[in-house]
Amino acid sequence: MIRIPYGRQDISQTDLDAVAEVLRSDFLTQGPAIPRFERALADYCGAGHAVAVCNATAALHIACLALELGPGDTLWTVPNTFVASANCALYCGAQVDFVDIDPRTYNMSVSALSAKLEQAEQVGHLPKVVVPVHFAGQSCDMREIHALSLRYGFRIIEDASHAVGGRYLDAPVGNCRYSDITVFSFHPVKIITTGEGGLALTNDARLAARLESLRSHGITRDPERMTDASEGPWYYQQVELGFNYRMTDMQAALGLSQFTRLDSFIERRHQLAGRYDDLLADLPVITPHQSPDAYSALHLYPIQIDRSRTDRSRFEVFSGLREAGIGVNVHYIPVHTQPHYQRLGFEVGDFPVAESYYGQAISLPLYSALTEAQQDEVVAVLRELLV
Ligand SMILES: *Cc1c(COP(=O)(O)O)cnc(C)c1O
């Protein structure tokens, strides 16, 4: 039985009260909590607009559509991510390709991106959209990726599912200074939760309007967007094909309540990660590198088994931890090695850095409610397995 999971939500009495209050109110969905949640996150991040949706996968989908990604276009992301970062392109009928990761940060490698763009330009098949993923909560080198976007003319969606509350170059992740759209996830293992939930941020009012339209069937009540005059107060028009990707008001109220503790959650994650760094220092593992440009939200604490210093395999260590009731996990199985992507023509060996990282990776438990005693237990079991 798993006694210490790798990630877990942190729900307070205030959170419970906030949800109960919505349940007693007039609006369970699309009520007043949604715009309040959106405004709170947009202000915190320093972005012009925020659009709340039912999960980050939906946010990625409509972000791609808002950027006009479609058949004949290509989206690039990294293999070291959850499948949703790539699937969003397939939903739009576009193609996916991958850029290998940096061996230190496990984020998109700027040099690999740059080299691949140069080649793609020669054969005339540049990507329309690039999706950098802020792995484990640490921002990618967005300034450099943005500079490449100006040179090669692609758009940028930051998959910041791990990174709400994180910072890059002394500014909040989500300010979209170096991107068109940034996406957050509020799944229970992420930094703050709404159960299921996602958010798309942008500084572009036109993109925000597209995102709002696509989240709710492509329906508008705005006379400005209608093809002809309103027929009366009941009237609406469907002006494009959208979806029902709305967040409920209960979720937004939970999100708002959780949001008041966002900074303290991240401080706690940093304390715990700092303890792991110290406690693991003499073990044959590689601890996660923290870039000086970023203040990570520390969604994950991924270590690698250092095979140059131990004979123990990842399988043995992982299984030993699980048998001891410690819910370790692996982030991520490289997306291009998934059967669905193999059928699209990708092969094992295509992205060696992501594959080699994956081969030795284990995510240790990290969440705000993790106690130091539990953390000491994780380290003690790991020590026993490794020495
Ligand atoms: C969790 C996650 C998603 C999907 O988020 P949902 O809210 O569960 O749809 C997308 N990308 C990354 C990197 C994630 O970790």
JSON list of C-alpha atoms in Angstrom, two decimals, residues 6-152:
[
{"chain": "A", "resi": 6, "resn": "TYR", "atom": "CA", "xyz": [4.67, 11.34, -5.06]},
{"chain": "A", "resi": 7, "resn": "GLY", "atom": "CA", "xyz": [2.24, 14.26, -5.09]},
{"chain": "A", "resi": 8, "resn": "ARG", "atom": "CA", "xyz": [-0.92, 15.18, -3.28]},
{"chain": "A", "resi": 9, "resn": "GLN", "atom": "CA", "xyz": [-3.41, 18.03, -2.97]},
{"chain": "A", "resi": 10, "resn": "ASP", "atom": "CA", "xyz": [-3.50, 20.18, 0.17]},
{"chain": "A", "resi": 11, "resn": "ILE", "atom": "CA", "xyz": [-7.14, 21.04, 1.02]},
{"chain": "A", "resi": 12, "resn": "SER", "atom": "CA", "xyz": [-7.97, 23.33, 3.97]},
{"chain": "A", "resi": 13, "resn": "GLN", "atom": "CA", "xyz": [-11.24, 24.04, 5.78]},
{"chain": "A", "resi": 14, "resn": "THR", "atom": "CA", "xyz": [-11.31, 27.41, 3.97]},
{"chain": "A", "resi": 15, "resn": "ASP", "atom": "CA", "xyz": [-11.18, 25.54, 0.65]},
{"chain": "A", "resi": 16, "resn": "LEU", "atom": "CA", "xyz": [-14.11, 23.34, 1.72]},
{"chain": "A", "resi": 17, "resn": "ASP", "atom": "CA", "xyz": [-16.13, 26.39, 2.83]},
{"chain": "A", "resi": 18, "resn": "ALA", "atom": "CA", "xyz": [-15.46, 28.18, -0.47]},
{"chain": "A", "resi": 19, "resn": "VAL", "atom": "CA", "xyz": [-16.83, 25.24, -2.48]},
{"chain": "A", "resi": 20, "resn": "ALA", "atom": "CA", "xyz": [-19.85, 24.82, -0.17]},
{"chain": "A", "resi": 21, "resn": "GLU", "atom": "CA", "xyz": [-20.71, 28.50, -0.55]},
{"chain": "A", "resi": 22, "resn": "VAL", "atom": "CA", "xyz": [-20.94, 28.14, -4.34]},
{"chain": "A", "resi": 23, "resn": "LEU", "atom": "CA", "xyz": [-23.12, 25.04, -3.96]},
{"chain": "A", "resi": 24, "resn": "ARG", "atom": "CA", "xyz": [-25.63, 27.12, -1.97]},
{"chain": "A", "resi": 25, "resn": "SER", "atom": "CA", "xyz": [-25.55, 29.97, -4.53]},
{"chain": "A", "resi": 26, "resn": "ASP", "atom": "CA", "xyz": [-27.47, 30.52, -7.80]},
{"chain": "A", "resi": 27, "resn": "PHE", "atom": "CA", "xyz": [-24.69, 29.61, -10.21]},
{"chain": "A", "resi": 28, "resn": "LEU", "atom": "CA", "xyz": [-22.83, 26.32, -10.26]},
{"chain": "A", "resi": 29, "resn": "THR", "atom": "CA", "xyz": [-21.15, 27.07, -13.58]},
{"chain": "A", "resi": 30, "resn": "GLN", "atom": "CA", "xyz": [-20.17, 30.28, -15.39]},
{"chain": "A", "resi": 31, "resn": "GLY", "atom": "CA", "xyz": [-21.06, 32.30, -12.29]},
{"chain": "A", "resi": 32, "resn": "PRO", "atom": "CA", "xyz": [-19.08, 35.03, -10.53]},
{"chain": "A", "resi": 33, "resn": "ALA", "atom": "CA", "xyz": [-16.22, 32.83, -9.28]},
{"chain": "A", "resi": 34, "resn": "ILE", "atom": "CA", "xyz": [-14.86, 32.19, -12.79]},
{"chain": "A", "resi": 35, "resn": "PRO", "atom": "CA", "xyz": [-14.02, 35.83, -13.67]},
{"chain": "A", "resi": 36, "resn": "ARG", "atom": "CA", "xyz": [-12.67, 36.39, -10.13]},
{"chain": "A", "resi": 37, "resn": "PHE", "atom": "CA", "xyz": [-10.35, 33.39, -10.46]},
{"chain": "A", "resi": 38, "resn": "GLU", "atom": "CA", "xyz": [-9.27, 34.49, -13.93]},
{"chain": "A", "resi": 39, "resn": "ARG", "atom": "CA", "xyz": [-8.58, 38.07, -12.75]},
{"chain": "A", "resi": 40, "resn": "ALA", "atom": "CA", "xyz": [-6.63, 36.87, -9.69]},
{"chain": "A", "resi": 41, "resn": "LEU", "atom": "CA", "xyz": [-4.33, 34.66, -11.77]},
{"chain": "A", "resi": 42, "resn": "ALA", "atom": "CA", "xyz": [-3.92, 37.23, -14.57]},
{"chain": "A", "resi": 43, "resn": "ASP", "atom": "CA", "xyz": [-2.96, 39.94, -12.03]},
{"chain": "A", "resi": 44, "resn": "TYR", "atom": "CA", "xyz": [-0.61, 37.64, -10.13]},
{"chain": "A", "resi": 45, "resn": "CYS", "atom": "CA", "xyz": [1.16, 36.66, -13.36]},
{"chain": "A", "resi": 46, "resn": "GLY", "atom": "CA", "xyz": [1.08, 40.11, -14.90]},
{"chain": "A", "resi": 47, "resn": "ALA", "atom": "CA", "xyz": [-0.83, 38.90, -17.98]},
{"chain": "A", "resi": 48, "resn": "GLY", "atom": "CA", "xyz": [-3.60, 40.86, -19.67]},
{"chain": "A", "resi": 49, "resn": "HIS", "atom": "CA", "xyz": [-6.15, 38.06, -19.95]},
{"chain": "A", "resi": 50, "resn": "ALA", "atom": "CA", "xyz": [-6.89, 34.66, -18.42]},
{"chain": "A", "resi": 51, "resn": "VAL", "atom": "CA", "xyz": [-9.41, 32.07, -19.64]},
{"chain": "A", "resi": 52, "resn": "ALA", "atom": "CA", "xyz": [-10.34, 29.25, -17.25]},
{"chain": "A", "resi": 53, "resn": "VAL", "atom": "CA", "xyz": [-11.22, 25.85, -18.74]},
{"chain": "A", "resi": 54, "resn": "CYS", "atom": "CA", "xyz": [-11.98, 22.30, -17.61]},
{"chain": "A", "resi": 55, "resn": "ASN", "atom": "CA", "xyz": [-8.35, 21.06, -17.77]},
{"chain": "A", "resi": 56, "resn": "ALA", "atom": "CA", "xyz": [-4.97, 21.97, -19.23]},
{"chain": "A", "resi": 57, "resn": "THR", "atom": "CA", "xyz": [-5.40, 19.52, -22.11]},
{"chain": "A", "resi": 58, "resn": "ALA", "atom": "CA", "xyz": [-8.44, 21.55, -23.24]},
{"chain": "A", "resi": 59, "resn": "ALA", "atom": "CA", "xyz": [-6.46, 24.77, -22.76]},
{"chain": "A", "resi": 60, "resn": "LEU", "atom": "CA", "xyz": [-3.67, 23.43, -25.01]},
{"chain": "A", "resi": 61, "resn": "HIS", "atom": "CA", "xyz": [-6.23, 22.36, -27.62]},
{"chain": "A", "resi": 62, "resn": "ILE", "atom": "CA", "xyz": [-7.96, 25.73, -27.87]},
{"chain": "A", "resi": 63, "resn": "ALA", "atom": "CA", "xyz": [-4.62, 27.56, -27.63]},
{"chain": "A", "resi": 64, "resn": "CYS", "atom": "CA", "xyz": [-3.53, 25.69, -30.78]},
{"chain": "A", "resi": 65, "resn": "LEU", "atom": "CA", "xyz": [-6.84, 26.51, -32.51]},
{"chain": "A", "resi": 66, "resn": "ALA", "atom": "CA", "xyz": [-6.61, 30.18, -31.49]},
{"chain": "A", "resi": 67, "resn": "LEU", "atom": "CA", "xyz": [-3.16, 30.27, -33.16]},
{"chain": "A", "resi": 68, "resn": "GLU", "atom": "CA", "xyz": [-4.77, 28.75, -36.31]},
{"chain": "A", "resi": 69, "resn": "LEU", "atom": "CA", "xyz": [-2.83, 25.48, -36.12]},
{"chain": "A", "resi": 70, "resn": "GLY", "atom": "CA", "xyz": [-4.39, 23.06, -38.61]},
{"chain": "A", "resi": 71, "resn": "PRO", "atom": "CA", "xyz": [-3.80, 20.43, -41.30]},
{"chain": "A", "resi": 72, "resn": "GLY", "atom": "CA", "xyz": [-0.46, 20.94, -43.06]},
{"chain": "A", "resi": 73, "resn": "ASP", "atom": "CA", "xyz": [1.03, 22.68, -40.01]},
{"chain": "A", "resi": 74, "resn": "THR", "atom": "CA", "xyz": [3.52, 21.27, -37.52]},
{"chain": "A", "resi": 75, "resn": "LEU", "atom": "CA", "xyz": [3.87, 21.75, -33.76]},
{"chain": "A", "resi": 76, "resn": "TRP", "atom": "CA", "xyz": [7.13, 21.02, -31.96]},
{"chain": "A", "resi": 77, "resn": "THR", "atom": "CA", "xyz": [7.41, 20.10, -28.33]},
{"chain": "A", "resi": 78, "resn": "VAL", "atom": "CA", "xyz": [9.71, 17.93, -26.17]},
{"chain": "A", "resi": 79, "resn": "PRO", "atom": "CA", "xyz": [9.55, 14.15, -25.67]},
{"chain": "A", "resi": 80, "resn": "ASN", "atom": "CA", "xyz": [10.03, 14.63, -21.90]},
{"chain": "A", "resi": 81, "resn": "THR", "atom": "CA", "xyz": [6.46, 15.66, -21.16]},
{"chain": "A", "resi": 82, "resn": "PHE", "atom": "CA", "xyz": [2.96, 14.37, -20.59]},
{"chain": "A", "resi": 83, "resn": "VAL", "atom": "CA", "xyz": [1.32, 13.23, -23.83]},
{"chain": "A", "resi": 84, "resn": "ALA", "atom": "CA", "xyz": [-1.12, 16.18, -23.79]},
{"chain": "A", "resi": 85, "resn": "SER", "atom": "CA", "xyz": [1.63, 18.65, -24.84]},
{"chain": "A", "resi": 86, "resn": "ALA", "atom": "CA", "xyz": [1.84, 16.81, -28.18]},
{"chain": "A", "resi": 87, "resn": "ASN", "atom": "CA", "xyz": [-1.72, 15.51, -28.57]},
{"chain": "A", "resi": 88, "resn": "CYS", "atom": "CA", "xyz": [-3.09, 19.06, -28.85]},
{"chain": "A", "resi": 89, "resn": "ALA", "atom": "CA", "xyz": [-1.57, 19.28, -32.33]},
{"chain": "A", "resi": 90, "resn": "LEU", "atom": "CA", "xyz": [-3.14, 15.99, -33.44]},
{"chain": "A", "resi": 91, "resn": "TYR", "atom": "CA", "xyz": [-6.57, 17.21, -32.25]},
{"chain": "A", "resi": 92, "resn": "CYS", "atom": "CA", "xyz": [-6.17, 20.06, -34.78]},
{"chain": "A", "resi": 93, "resn": "GLY", "atom": "CA", "xyz": [-5.18, 17.76, -37.64]},
{"chain": "A", "resi": 94, "resn": "ALA", "atom": "CA", "xyz": [-1.62, 19.09, -37.49]},
{"chain": "A", "resi": 95, "resn": "GLN", "atom": "CA", "xyz": [1.64, 17.12, -37.27]},
{"chain": "A", "resi": 96, "resn": "VAL", "atom": "CA", "xyz": [3.92, 16.78, -34.25]},
{"chain": "A", "resi": 97, "resn": "ASP", "atom": "CA", "xyz": [7.69, 16.73, -34.05]},
{"chain": "A", "resi": 98, "resn": "PHE", "atom": "CA", "xyz": [10.00, 16.81, -31.05]},
{"chain": "A", "resi": 99, "resn": "VAL", "atom": "CA", "xyz": [13.08, 18.68, -29.90]},
{"chain": "A", "resi": 100, "resn": "ASP", "atom": "CA", "xyz": [15.44, 16.86, -27.54]},
{"chain": "A", "resi": 101, "resn": "ILE", "atom": "CA", "xyz": [16.04, 18.08, -24.00]},
{"chain": "A", "resi": 102, "resn": "ASP", "atom": "CA", "xyz": [18.97, 19.68, -22.23]},
{"chain": "A", "resi": 103, "resn": "PRO", "atom": "CA", "xyz": [20.78, 17.02, -20.15]},
{"chain": "A", "resi": 104, "resn": "ARG", "atom": "CA", "xyz": [21.01, 19.34, -17.12]},
{"chain": "A", "resi": 105, "resn": "THR", "atom": "CA", "xyz": [17.59, 21.02, -16.90]},
{"chain": "A", "resi": 106, "resn": "TYR", "atom": "CA", "xyz": [15.57, 18.28, -18.73]},
{"chain": "A", "resi": 107, "resn": "ASN", "atom": "CA", "xyz": [13.83, 21.19, -20.52]},
{"chain": "A", "resi": 108, "resn": "MET", "atom": "CA", "xyz": [13.81, 21.87, -24.27]},
{"chain": "A", "resi": 109, "resn": "SER", "atom": "CA", "xyz": [17.42, 22.29, -25.43]},
{"chain": "A", "resi": 110, "resn": "VAL", "atom": "CA", "xyz": [17.84, 25.67, -27.08]},
{"chain": "A", "resi": 111, "resn": "SER", "atom": "CA", "xyz": [20.82, 24.41, -29.10]},
{"chain": "A", "resi": 112, "resn": "ALA", "atom": "CA", "xyz": [18.83, 21.39, -30.34]},
{"chain": "A", "resi": 113, "resn": "LEU", "atom": "CA", "xyz": [15.93, 23.69, -31.22]},
{"chain": "A", "resi": 114, "resn": "SER", "atom": "CA", "xyz": [18.20, 26.09, -33.04]},
{"chain": "A", "resi": 115, "resn": "ALA", "atom": "CA", "xyz": [19.87, 23.29, -35.05]},
{"chain": "A", "resi": 116, "resn": "LYS", "atom": "CA", "xyz": [16.53, 21.70, -35.93]},
{"chain": "A", "resi": 117, "resn": "LEU", "atom": "CA", "xyz": [15.10, 25.06, -37.06]},
{"chain": "A", "resi": 118, "resn": "GLU", "atom": "CA", "xyz": [18.07, 25.61, -39.33]},
{"chain": "A", "resi": 119, "resn": "GLN", "atom": "CA", "xyz": [17.49, 22.21, -40.98]},
{"chain": "A", "resi": 120, "resn": "ALA", "atom": "CA", "xyz": [13.72, 22.74, -41.16]},
{"chain": "A", "resi": 121, "resn": "GLU", "atom": "CA", "xyz": [14.22, 26.07, -42.92]},
{"chain": "A", "resi": 122, "resn": "GLN", "atom": "CA", "xyz": [16.40, 24.40, -45.54]},
{"chain": "A", "resi": 123, "resn": "VAL", "atom": "CA", "xyz": [13.70, 21.86, -46.39]},
{"chain": "A", "resi": 124, "resn": "GLY", "atom": "CA", "xyz": [10.92, 24.45, -46.06]},
{"chain": "A", "resi": 125, "resn": "HIS", "atom": "CA", "xyz": [9.07, 22.81, -43.20]},
{"chain": "A", "resi": 126, "resn": "LEU", "atom": "CA", "xyz": [9.27, 25.16, -40.24]},
{"chain": "A", "resi": 127, "resn": "PRO", "atom": "CA", "xyz": [6.94, 24.63, -37.25]},
{"chain": "A", "resi": 128, "resn": "LYS", "atom": "CA", "xyz": [3.95, 26.93, -36.85]},
{"chain": "A", "resi": 129, "resn": "VAL", "atom": "CA", "xyz": [3.83, 26.50, -33.06]},
{"chain": "A", "resi": 130, "resn": "VAL", "atom": "CA", "xyz": [6.50, 25.49, -30.51]},
{"chain": "A", "resi": 131, "resn": "VAL", "atom": "CA", "xyz": [5.42, 24.27, -27.06]},
{"chain": "A", "resi": 132, "resn": "PRO", "atom": "CA", "xyz": [8.20, 24.53, -24.47]},
{"chain": "A", "resi": 133, "resn": "VAL", "atom": "CA", "xyz": [7.31, 22.62, -21.28]},
{"chain": "A", "resi": 134, "resn": "HIS", "atom": "CA", "xyz": [8.52, 24.00, -17.94]},
{"chain": "A", "resi": 135, "resn": "PHE", "atom": "CA", "xyz": [9.49, 20.58, -16.64]},
{"chain": "A", "resi": 136, "resn": "ALA", "atom": "CA", "xyz": [9.17, 20.03, -12.88]},
{"chain": "A", "resi": 137, "resn": "GLY", "atom": "CA", "xyz": [8.20, 23.70, -12.54]},
{"chain": "A", "resi": 138, "resn": "GLN", "atom": "CA", "xyz": [11.43, 25.22, -13.85]},
{"chain": "A", "resi": 139, "resn": "SER", "atom": "CA", "xyz": [11.02, 27.66, -16.74]},
{"chain": "A", "resi": 140, "resn": "CYS", "atom": "CA", "xyz": [12.66, 26.95, -20.08]},
{"chain": "A", "resi": 141, "resn": "ASP", "atom": "CA", "xyz": [15.07, 29.49, -21.56]},
{"chain": "A", "resi": 142, "resn": "MET", "atom": "CA", "xyz": [12.17, 31.54, -22.86]},
{"chain": "A", "resi": 143, "resn": "ARG", "atom": "CA", "xyz": [14.22, 34.58, -23.85]},
{"chain": "A", "resi": 144, "resn": "GLU", "atom": "CA", "xyz": [16.29, 32.47, -26.25]},
{"chain": "A", "resi": 145, "resn": "ILE", "atom": "CA", "xyz": [13.30, 30.51, -27.57]},
{"chain": "A", "resi": 146, "resn": "HIS", "atom": "CA", "xyz": [11.45, 33.79, -28.14]},
{"chain": "A", "resi": 147, "resn": "ALA", "atom": "CA", "xyz": [14.44, 35.21, -30.04]},
{"chain": "A", "resi": 148, "resn": "LEU", "atom": "CA", "xyz": [14.35, 32.14, -32.31]},
{"chain": "A", "resi": 149, "resn": "SER", "atom": "CA", "xyz": [10.59, 32.62, -32.85]},
{"chain": "A", "resi": 150, "resn": "LEU", "atom": "CA", "xyz": [11.25, 36.12, -34.21]},
{"chain": "A", "resi": 151, "resn": "ARG", "atom": "CA", "xyz": [13.88, 34.78, -36.56]},
{"chain": "A", "resi": 152, "resn": "TYR", "atom": "CA", "xyz": [11.89, 31.75, -37.82]}
]
